[in-house]
CSV table of C-alpha atoms in Angstrom, one decimal:
chain,number,residue,atom,x,y,z
R,1,MET,CA,132.1,-103.5,175.1
R,2,LYS,CA,132.4,-107.0,173.8
R,3,ASP,CA,130.7,-109.7,175.8
R,4,ILE,CA,133.8,-111.9,175.9
R,5,TYR,CA,135.8,-109.0,177.5
R,6,ILE,CA,133.2,-108.7,180.3
R,7,GLN,CA,133.2,-112.5,180.8
R,8,LEU,CA,137.0,-112.7,180.9
R,9,LEU,CA,137.2,-109.7,183.3
R,10,ARG,CA,134.6,-111.4,185.6
R,11,ILE,CA,136.6,-114.7,185.6
R,12,THR,CA,139.9,-113.0,186.3
R,13,GLN,CA,139.1,-110.0,188.5
R,14,ASP,CA,139.4,-111.9,191.8
R,15,GLY,CA,142.8,-113.2,190.7
R,16,ILE,CA,144.3,-115.9,188.6
R,17,PRO,CA,145.4,-119.2,190.3
R,18,PHE,CA,149.1,-119.5,191.2
R,19,THR,CA,149.7,-122.5,189.0
R,20,SER,CA,151.9,-123.2,186.0
R,21,ARG,CA,149.0,-122.6,183.5
R,22,PRO,CA,146.8,-120.0,185.3
R,23,PHE,CA,144.7,-119.3,182.2
R,24,LYS,CA,143.7,-122.9,181.7
R,25,ASP,CA,140.4,-122.7,183.6
R,26,ALA,CA,139.4,-119.3,182.0
R,27,ALA,CA,140.1,-120.8,178.6
R,28,ALA,CA,137.9,-123.9,179.3
R,29,GLU,CA,135.1,-121.7,180.6
R,30,LEU,CA,135.1,-119.5,177.5
R,31,ASN,CA,135.7,-122.4,175.2
R,32,ILE,CA,138.8,-120.8,173.6
R,33,SER,CA,142.5,-121.6,173.8
R,34,GLU,CA,144.9,-120.2,176.5
R,35,GLU,CA,146.7,-118.3,173.8
R,36,GLU,CA,143.4,-116.6,172.9
R,37,VAL,CA,142.9,-115.7,176.6
R,38,VAL,CA,146.3,-114.1,176.7
R,39,ASP,CA,145.6,-112.2,173.4
R,40,LEU,CA,142.3,-110.9,174.8
R,41,ILE,CA,144.0,-109.6,177.9
R,42,ARG,CA,146.6,-107.9,175.7
R,43,LYS,CA,143.9,-106.4,173.5
R,44,MET,CA,142.0,-105.0,176.6
R,45,GLN,CA,145.3,-103.5,177.8
R,46,SER,CA,146.0,-101.8,174.5
R,47,GLU,CA,142.4,-100.5,174.3
R,48,GLY,CA,142.7,-99.1,177.8
R,49,ILE,CA,140.0,-101.3,179.4
R,50,ILE,CA,142.7,-102.8,181.6
R,51,ARG,CA,145.2,-100.3,183.1
R,52,ARG,CA,147.6,-103.1,184.0
R,53,PHE,CA,147.6,-106.8,184.5
R,54,GLY,CA,149.6,-107.8,187.5
R,55,ALA,CA,149.7,-108.1,191.3
R,56,SER,CA,147.8,-106.0,193.8
R,57,ILE,CA,149.9,-105.7,196.9
R,58,GLY,CA,148.8,-105.8,200.5
R,59,HIS,CA,151.0,-102.8,201.3
R,60,ARG,CA,150.2,-102.6,204.9
R,61,VAL,CA,151.4,-106.2,205.5
R,62,LEU,CA,154.7,-105.1,204.0
R,63,GLY,CA,155.1,-102.2,206.4
R,64,ILE,CA,154.0,-99.5,203.9
R,65,THR,CA,151.5,-98.2,206.5
R,66,ALA,CA,151.7,-94.5,206.0
R,67,ASN,CA,149.7,-92.7,203.3
R,68,ALA,CA,149.1,-89.0,202.8
R,69,MET,CA,147.0,-87.2,200.4
R,70,CYS,CA,149.1,-84.2,199.4
R,71,THR,CA,147.1,-81.3,197.9
R,72,TRP,CA,148.9,-78.6,196.0
R,73,ASN,CA,147.9,-75.1,194.9
R,74,VAL,CA,149.4,-75.0,191.4
R,75,PRO,CA,149.0,-72.0,189.0
R,76,ASP,CA,146.7,-73.2,186.2
R,77,GLU,CA,149.3,-72.6,183.5
R,78,ARG,CA,151.8,-74.8,185.3
R,79,VAL,CA,149.5,-77.8,186.0
R,80,GLU,CA,150.6,-79.8,183.0
R,81,GLU,CA,154.3,-79.4,183.7
R,82,VAL,CA,154.0,-79.9,187.5
R,83,GLY,CA,151.6,-82.8,187.2
R,84,LYS,CA,154.2,-84.7,185.1
R,85,ILE,CA,157.0,-84.0,187.6
R,86,MET,CA,154.9,-85.2,190.5
R,87,ALA,CA,153.8,-88.4,188.7
R,88,GLY,CA,157.5,-89.2,188.2
R,89,PHE,CA,158.0,-89.8,191.9
R,90,SER,CA,157.8,-93.5,192.7
R,91,GLU,CA,156.2,-92.8,196.1
R,92,VAL,CA,153.3,-91.0,194.3
R,93,THR,CA,150.8,-93.7,193.4
R,94,HIS,CA,148.1,-91.3,192.1
R,95,CYS,CA,148.2,-87.8,190.7
R,96,TYR,CA,145.2,-85.9,189.5
R,97,GLU,CA,144.1,-82.4,188.7
R,98,ARG,CA,140.8,-81.5,190.4
R,99,PRO,CA,138.6,-78.4,190.6
R,100,ARG,CA,139.2,-75.6,193.1
R,101,TYR,CA,136.6,-74.1,195.4
R,102,PRO,CA,136.6,-70.7,197.1
R,103,ASP,CA,137.5,-72.4,200.4
R,104,TRP,CA,139.6,-75.1,198.8
R,105,PRO,CA,142.3,-73.7,196.4
R,106,TYR,CA,144.3,-76.9,196.1
R,107,ASN,CA,143.9,-78.2,192.5
R,108,LEU,CA,146.6,-81.0,192.3
R,109,PHE,CA,146.2,-84.1,194.3
R,110,THR,CA,148.9,-86.7,194.9
R,111,MET,CA,148.6,-89.9,197.0
R,112,VAL,CA,151.9,-90.7,198.7
R,113,HIS,CA,152.4,-94.1,200.2
R,114,SER,CA,155.5,-94.9,202.2
R,115,TYR,CA,156.9,-96.7,205.3
R,116,THR,CA,156.5,-93.9,207.8
R,117,GLU,CA,154.7,-90.5,208.1
R,118,GLU,CA,158.1,-88.9,208.2
R,119,ASP,CA,158.9,-90.5,204.8
R,120,CYS,CA,155.7,-89.0,203.4
R,121,ILE,CA,156.5,-85.6,204.8
R,122,ARG,CA,160.0,-85.8,203.3
R,123,THR,CA,158.6,-86.9,199.9
R,124,ALA,CA,156.3,-83.9,199.9
R,125,GLU,CA,159.3,-81.6,200.7
R,126,ASP,CA,161.2,-83.2,197.8
R,127,ILE,CA,158.2,-82.7,195.5
R,128,SER,CA,157.9,-79.1,196.6
R,129,LYS,CA,161.6,-78.5,195.9
R,130,ALA,CA,161.4,-80.2,192.5
R,131,THR,CA,158.4,-78.1,191.4
R,132,GLY,CA,158.7,-74.9,193.3
R,133,ILE,CA,155.1,-75.3,194.6
R,134,GLU,CA,155.2,-74.1,198.2
R,135,ASP,CA,151.4,-73.9,199.0
R,136,TYR,CA,150.5,-77.4,199.9
R,137,LYS,CA,148.8,-79.5,202.6
R,138,LEU,CA,149.4,-83.1,203.7
R,139,LEU,CA,146.3,-84.9,204.9
R,140,PHE,CA,147.0,-88.2,206.7
R,141,SER,CA,144.3,-90.8,206.9
R,142,GLU,CA,143.5,-91.2,210.6
R,143,LYS,CA,140.8,-93.8,210.1
R,144,GLU,CA,139.6,-96.0,207.3
R,145,PHE,CA,135.8,-96.2,207.2
R,146,LYS,CA,135.5,-98.2,204.0
R,147,LYS,CA,137.8,-99.6,201.4
R,148,THR,CA,136.5,-101.9,198.6
R,149,GLY,CA,137.8,-102.6,195.2
R,150,ILE,CA,135.8,-101.7,192.1
R,151,ARG,CA,134.2,-104.8,190.6
R,152,ILE,CA,132.1,-105.4,187.6
K,1,MET,CA,155.0,-107.5,209.0
K,2,ILE,CA,156.4,-110.5,207.3
K,3,PRO,CA,160.1,-111.0,206.7
K,4,LEU,CA,161.3,-110.7,203.1
K,5,ASP,CA,164.5,-111.7,201.5
K,6,GLU,CA,166.0,-110.1,198.4
K,7,THR,CA,164.3,-112.7,196.1
K,8,ASP,CA,160.9,-112.0,197.7
K,9,LYS,CA,161.4,-108.3,197.1
K,10,ASN,CA,162.4,-108.9,193.5
K,11,ILE,CA,159.3,-111.0,193.0
K,12,LEU,CA,157.0,-108.4,194.6
K,13,ASN,CA,158.3,-105.7,192.3
K,14,ALA,CA,158.3,-107.8,189.2
K,15,ILE,CA,154.8,-109.1,189.5
K,16,GLN,CA,153.4,-105.6,189.9
K,17,PHE,CA,155.3,-103.9,187.1
K,18,ASP,CA,156.3,-106.7,184.6
K,19,PHE,CA,153.9,-109.6,184.9
K,20,PRO,CA,154.4,-111.5,181.6
K,21,LEU,CA,151.3,-112.0,179.6
K,22,ASP,CA,152.0,-115.5,178.5
K,23,VAL,CA,150.3,-119.0,178.7
K,24,LYS,CA,152.9,-119.9,181.3
K,25,PRO,CA,153.6,-116.6,182.9
K,26,PHE,CA,155.3,-117.9,186.0
K,27,GLU,CA,157.8,-120.0,184.0
K,28,LYS,CA,158.7,-116.8,182.1
K,29,LEU,CA,158.9,-114.7,185.2
K,30,GLY,CA,161.1,-117.4,186.8
K,31,GLU,CA,163.5,-117.1,183.9
K,32,GLN,CA,163.7,-113.3,184.3
K,33,LEU,CA,164.3,-113.6,188.0
K,34,GLU,CA,166.6,-116.7,187.6
K,35,ILE,CA,164.6,-119.0,189.8
K,36,LYS,CA,162.7,-122.2,189.1
K,37,GLU,CA,159.0,-121.9,188.4
K,38,GLU,CA,158.2,-124.2,191.3
K,39,GLU,CA,160.2,-122.1,193.7
K,40,LEU,CA,158.5,-118.9,192.4
K,41,LEU,CA,155.1,-120.4,192.8
K,42,ARG,CA,155.9,-121.5,196.3
K,43,ARG,CA,157.1,-118.1,197.3
K,44,ILE,CA,154.1,-116.4,195.7
K,45,GLN,CA,151.8,-118.7,197.6
K,46,ARG,CA,153.5,-117.9,200.8
K,47,LEU,CA,153.4,-114.1,200.1
K,48,ASN,CA,149.7,-114.5,199.2
K,49,ALA,CA,148.9,-116.4,202.4
K,50,ALA,CA,150.6,-113.7,204.4
K,51,GLY,CA,148.5,-111.0,202.7
K,52,ALA,CA,151.5,-109.4,200.9
K,53,ILE,CA,150.1,-110.4,197.5
K,54,ARG,CA,146.3,-109.8,197.4
K,55,ARG,CA,145.7,-111.1,193.8
K,56,ILE,CA,147.2,-111.2,190.4
K,57,GLY,CA,144.6,-110.0,187.9
K,58,PRO,CA,143.4,-107.1,185.8
K,59,ILE,CA,143.2,-103.5,187.1
K,60,ILE,CA,140.1,-102.4,185.4
K,61,ASN,CA,139.6,-98.9,184.0
K,62,THR,CA,136.0,-98.3,185.0
K,63,LYS,CA,135.7,-95.2,182.8
K,64,LYS,CA,135.8,-97.5,179.8
K,65,LEU,CA,132.9,-99.5,181.3
K,66,GLY,CA,130.7,-96.4,181.1
K,67,GLY,CA,130.8,-95.6,184.8
K,68,VAL,CA,131.5,-92.2,186.4
K,69,SER,CA,133.4,-91.6,189.6
K,70,THR,CA,134.5,-88.8,191.8
K,71,LEU,CA,136.3,-87.8,195.0
K,72,ALA,CA,134.2,-85.8,197.5
K,73,ALA,CA,134.8,-84.3,200.9
K,74,VAL,CA,132.5,-83.1,203.7
K,75,SER,CA,133.3,-80.7,206.5
K,76,VAL,CA,131.9,-82.5,209.6
K,77,PRO,CA,131.9,-81.3,213.3
K,78,GLU,CA,134.0,-83.6,215.5
K,79,ALA,CA,131.0,-85.0,217.4
K,80,ASN,CA,129.2,-86.2,214.2
K,81,ILE,CA,132.1,-87.9,212.4
K,82,ASP,CA,131.1,-91.5,213.1
K,83,LYS,CA,127.4,-90.9,212.3
K,84,VAL,CA,128.2,-89.1,209.0
K,85,ALA,CA,130.8,-91.7,208.0
K,86,GLU,CA,128.2,-94.4,208.6
K,87,TYR,CA,125.6,-92.6,206.5
K,88,ILE,CA,128.0,-92.2,203.6
K,89,ASN,CA,129.1,-95.9,203.9
K,90,GLN,CA,125.6,-97.1,203.4
K,91,TYR,CA,125.9,-96.4,199.6
K,92,PRO,CA,127.3,-99.4,197.8
K,93,GLU,CA,128.6,-96.9,195.2
K,94,VAL,CA,131.0,-95.5,197.9
K,95,SER,CA,134.2,-97.5,197.5
K,96,HIS,CA,136.7,-95.7,199.8
K,97,ASN,CA,136.0,-93.5,202.8
K,98,TYR,CA,138.6,-92.0,205.1
K,99,LEU,CA,138.9,-89.6,208.1
K,100,ARG,CA,141.6,-87.0,207.2
K,101,PRO,CA,141.6,-84.3,209.9
K,102,ASP,CA,141.5,-80.9,208.1
K,103,LYS,CA,138.8,-78.3,207.2
K,104,TYR,CA,137.2,-81.0,205.1
K,105,ASN,CA,137.6,-84.1,207.1
K,106,ILE,CA,135.7,-87.0,205.6
K,107,TRP,CA,137.0,-87.9,202.2
K,108,PHE,CA,135.3,-90.5,200.0
K,109,THR,CA,135.1,-91.8,196.5
K,110,VAL,CA,131.9,-92.6,194.6
K,111,SER,CA,131.5,-94.7,191.5
K,112,ALA,CA,128.1,-94.8,189.8
K,113,ASP,CA,126.6,-96.0,186.5
K,114,ASP,CA,125.9,-92.4,185.3
K,115,GLU,CA,126.2,-88.8,186.2
K,116,ASN,CA,122.6,-88.5,187.4
K,117,ARG,CA,123.0,-91.2,190.0
K,118,LEU,CA,126.3,-89.7,191.1
K,119,ASN,CA,124.8,-86.3,191.7
K,120,GLU,CA,121.8,-87.8,193.4
K,121,ILE,CA,124.1,-89.5,196.0
K,122,LEU,CA,126.2,-86.3,196.6
K,123,GLU,CA,123.1,-84.1,196.9
K,124,ASP,CA,121.5,-86.6,199.3
K,125,ILE,CA,124.6,-86.8,201.5
K,126,GLU,CA,125.0,-83.0,201.6
K,127,LYS,CA,121.3,-82.5,202.5
K,128,GLU,CA,120.9,-85.4,205.0
K,129,THR,CA,124.1,-84.7,206.9
K,130,ASP,CA,123.8,-80.9,206.7
K,131,CYS,CA,127.5,-80.6,206.1
K,132,PRO,CA,129.3,-78.5,203.4
K,133,LEU,CA,130.4,-80.8,200.6
K,134,ILE,CA,132.9,-80.3,197.8
K,135,ASN,CA,132.8,-82.5,194.7
K,136,LEU,CA,136.3,-83.0,193.2
K,137,PRO,CA,136.0,-85.0,189.9
K,138,THR,CA,139.2,-85.7,188.0
K,139,VAL,CA,140.0,-82.9,185.5
K,140,ARG,CA,143.2,-84.4,184.3
K,141,LEU,CA,144.8,-87.7,185.1
K,142,PHE,CA,148.6,-87.8,185.5
K,143,LYS,CA,149.1,-91.1,187.2
K,144,ILE,CA,147.2,-94.0,188.6
K,145,GLY,CA,149.6,-96.6,189.6
K,146,VAL,CA,148.8,-98.1,192.9
K,147,MET,CA,152.1,-99.9,192.6
K,148,PHE,CA,154.6,-100.0,195.4
K,149,ASN,CA,158.3,-100.0,195.2
K,150,ILE,CA,159.3,-102.6,197.8
K,151,ARG,CA,162.6,-101.9,199.4
């Protein structure tokens, strides 16, 4: 990857300042214009290096304290269709297909974040109804041992 | 939990989903939300101080950086949970680690520079903790949002 991409990611990954011209310092450091900084970010986004440029939310502070990992046993031939339906739920923040094991048949994983555990349970029921997948499990996180962002 | 008025909620949703990429992004966002840039910045600063906004920046796709990652789970007897969690946490490559009571009860994510290092970590954890481990790398990605609808 281009050096300038890495440099710009390093400068902005901890967050831009909340000022009228937040890319001013990054531009000065890289010796380019603010317009060029914005263009580079756009390019990284269209190349898929950045998934999204925007705010990370402290969801717990906002009362979104419940999260459940819902795991679903979905017939292989329905994974594509069902995965798309699940991803369409706004409460679903992540949705992945993962391998099965003899003692772990659940192959679709969705993370559900909401205000209460009851909300999560209800969302899982809604997803089940919308997809017809009835073999599923909800795993609530009882304890957070570690949580760090991925940095470069 | 901090009190939010409708304007705060609109701001929180907009800066996650529609942050304008512009030299003066807050002015532009203010126009969209019909509030002055100064007021928007004041509110964002307040939300940031309260922990409701952690940062505004790039969400990096680590796959594009050449790294590899996975989700793994171990099945740990109740009495050993803290010890095993601590052992797993010692790796800087482990980014998330949660207790989720079930058959497999410690769930963690690992990001490493390459496949060899990733496997080395998983094999070591399985061997040293003597607990059954399942490795669950992504086969297909349908959504990675980590955005929240604030209501």
